Amino acid sequence: MKRSGLVRTAASLSMLAVALVFLYPFFWMFLGSFKANREIFDTSLFWPLKWTGEYFAILFRGEYFSFGRSLLNSVFIALAQGIGATLLATMAGFVLGVYRFRSRNLWLGVGVLVVLVPVQMMALPLFIWVNRIGLFDNPVGVILPGLVSGLGLLFFTRVFRQIPRELLDVARIEGASEGRIFLTVLPLLKPFLIAFGFAHFVLAWHAHVIPLLILHSDTARTLPLSLAALFGSSLNSPQAVLMAGSTLGMIPLLVVFGLAYPQLKSALQEFVAS
Amino acid sequence: MALEKSKFRVSWGRICLAAPFFALLVVFWAMPLFQGLRLSLESDTLWGASRFVGFKHYLSLWNDHRYWKAVLNTALFSAATVTLVLGFALLAAHALTLCWGRIRGPLTFAFMVPGLCPPTALALLFLLVFHGKEGLLNQWVIQPLGFETINWLSDPDYILSAVVIQAVWRWTGFMTFFLLCALNARPRDVLDAAAIDGVNAWQRFTKITLPLITPTLLFCLVYLVVDCFAQFAGSYILFGGSGGTSDAGLLLVSYAYQKAFVGGGFGSGAAVSLSIVPWLAGMLFLIAFVPRTFWKGGET
């Protein structure tokens, strides 16, 4: 369809304005990492009065919490959950999407149930249970519950259903085992794997309730938890450290997001179009 | 498309592939659920032996006005968030399809950044935007329009709106992205033909576009509803697990947390969590699984 230039310009300019509003808080957050408390709470002030790296230095010296350690914990937990959940969901989704057998709908139904009753709703019983099996204050206790994604199962079941039948037939006639067929098909689904893995990575990165309950010691805490503890501690502590930590904490997410974005887009468009 | 109907033949390959997922599901989803159910029927003893008390916790919730406040808040928060986010996202996605091609990608990316923002940073941004006197919202919107400044974070009439605005800011970008992908996947020729035949823009939207993007809309709806019900980080950081002034910002997950860890009652905390399960599950089931077209996908 031809659009008149006027409509295009108007839409572009207004969306640019909206994007600025959306991003403004981030500029403020970044600039806030150079400001004294007094300046931060004076929201009419945009630029810091003095550019100082002091607050970043405090952050790295670990005066309030060990930034490097928390970041490492976060990266480890989120990566393990993103990769692990994708792997498990593809394996199970492959079986449910490609083969037809009696109990197939039963297993899909179980997947639906997991979507309907999200694990965050059960944070408290989960905490007690994880405690009982001895994984309290252990990153494994956060990672393992995060590997079960009902949405992932349903997503990949549907994705595998779209694999051309001929391909699977050829593989079967060649006498390939199920595991072999699975490994052959997997590379074809790269955009879907990346899309789901990324979405799960982000959810795991932001997870708050479950890590808050399970991870107790300072060295085990994830970055969001450490930052939240710092925020809650006192308003007299320099807020700029918090701003600096939050700004730096977004970098891994932005990098992963930037890398995944093109794949994300093609996967979603294919999924939606099918 | 399925390959074959297996005839009572046990296929070890398939079992090995599917087993890890379902094994973890049993250990880390079914077990906690079961434990929670049991816990909610027991007395609030912290570590010692607890007694079986039946439905006592559920019954006391029934008479607990704070519980109903939390239910109402959660319902209001979810309804407002979902409506606003989907409305804005639909608008934004349409506007993006009209934008210059070169800036469309970067713009979509920019809208999604708030969704990547950690909850702590959200709390800071709250100060910036919702601060009593100097907050941006007051300075740039409320005052120029000639209203009294609003103390968003302590005035019970406005706390919930502040939480909603934050959720809208946070999720609109992601939903816009999903919807934009759905809009791009529409068959061009059908839309063009309709335009040439004189079908007006509104009818093209309701009769062609809307049915095509319904599955994506449903997906967004489920995602948002679950996120709203499980919303914790935002209100936890803002109100430290309490509900803010006169509980105006009390949500169900924070109430369960409060019951269990501040009040020291694991049993009643579990009862709060589990009491929402049937509501949430029933609602999601109605939204997402009754229109079967979404999950059935290829087969329909």
PDB file of C-alpha atoms in Angstrom, chain B residues 77 80-81 84 122 125-127 129-131 137 150-170 231 234-235 238-239 248-249 251:
ATOM      1  CA  PHE B  77      -4.121  -3.747  38.786  1.00  0.00           C
ATOM      2  CA  ALA B  80      -6.009  -1.840  34.142  1.00  0.00           C
ATOM      3  CA  THR B  81      -2.535  -2.958  33.114  1.00  0.00           C
ATOM      4  CA  LEU B  84      -3.760  -0.144  28.778  1.00  0.00           C
ATOM      5  CA  LEU B 122      12.397   0.641  38.461  1.00  0.00           C
ATOM      6  CA  LEU B 125      12.775   5.627  38.371  1.00  0.00           C
ATOM      7  CA  PHE B 126       9.711   5.716  40.541  1.00  0.00           C
ATOM      8  CA  LEU B 127      11.375   8.420  42.591  1.00  0.00           C
ATOM      9  CA  VAL B 129       8.664  10.093  37.969  1.00  0.00           C
ATOM     10  CA  PHE B 130       6.322   9.889  40.927  1.00  0.00           C
ATOM     11  CA  HIS B 131       8.086  11.986  43.529  1.00  0.00           C
ATOM     12  CA  LEU B 137       4.697  13.471  36.311  1.00  0.00           C
ATOM     13  CA  ILE B 150      -0.261  14.384  43.686  1.00  0.00           C
ATOM     14  CA  ASN B 151       1.831  12.480  46.180  1.00  0.00           C
ATOM     15  CA  TRP B 152       1.809   9.297  44.112  1.00  0.00           C
ATOM     16  CA  LEU B 153       3.591   7.081  46.580  1.00  0.00           C
ATOM     17  CA  SER B 154       1.800   7.897  49.795  1.00  0.00           C
ATOM     18  CA  ASP B 155      -1.664   9.023  48.780  1.00  0.00           C
ATOM     19  CA  PRO B 156      -3.762   5.835  48.998  1.00  0.00           C
ATOM     20  CA  ASP B 157      -5.932   7.014  46.113  1.00  0.00           C
ATOM     21  CA  TYR B 158      -3.009   7.036  43.719  1.00  0.00           C
ATOM     22  CA  ILE B 159      -0.577   4.307  44.774  1.00  0.00           C
ATOM     23  CA  LEU B 160      -2.183   1.680  42.603  1.00  0.00           C
ATOM     24  CA  SER B 161      -2.217   4.009  39.585  1.00  0.00           C
ATOM     25  CA  ALA B 162       1.504   4.511  40.065  1.00  0.00           C
ATOM     26  CA  VAL B 163       2.079   0.747  40.018  1.00  0.00           C
ATOM     27  CA  VAL B 164      -0.076   0.476  36.892  1.00  0.00           C
ATOM     28  CA  ILE B 165       1.786   3.274  35.096  1.00  0.00           C
ATOM     29  CA  GLN B 166       5.057   1.551  35.870  1.00  0.00           C
ATOM     30  CA  ALA B 167       3.780  -1.767  34.488  1.00  0.00           C
ATOM     31  CA  VAL B 168       2.504  -0.050  31.352  1.00  0.00           C
ATOM     32  CA  TRP B 169       5.840   1.647  30.794  1.00  0.00           C
ATOM     33  CA  ARG B 170       7.567  -1.631  31.321  1.00  0.00           C
ATOM     34  CA  GLN B 231       3.894  -9.107  40.433  1.00  0.00           C
ATOM     35  CA  GLY B 234       7.933  -3.641  42.116  1.00  0.00           C
ATOM     36  CA  SER B 235       5.742  -3.431  45.173  1.00  0.00           C
ATOM     37  CA  LEU B 238       8.550   0.273  46.994  1.00  0.00           C
ATOM     38  CA  PHE B 239       6.763  -0.767  50.129  1.00  0.00           C
ATOM     39  CA  ALA B 248      -3.550   0.722  48.869  1.00  0.00           C
ATOM     40  CA  GLY B 249      -0.720  -1.054  47.065  1.00  0.00           C
ATOM     41  CA  LEU B 251      -0.988  -7.255  46.074  1.00  0.00           C
TER      42      LEU B 251
END
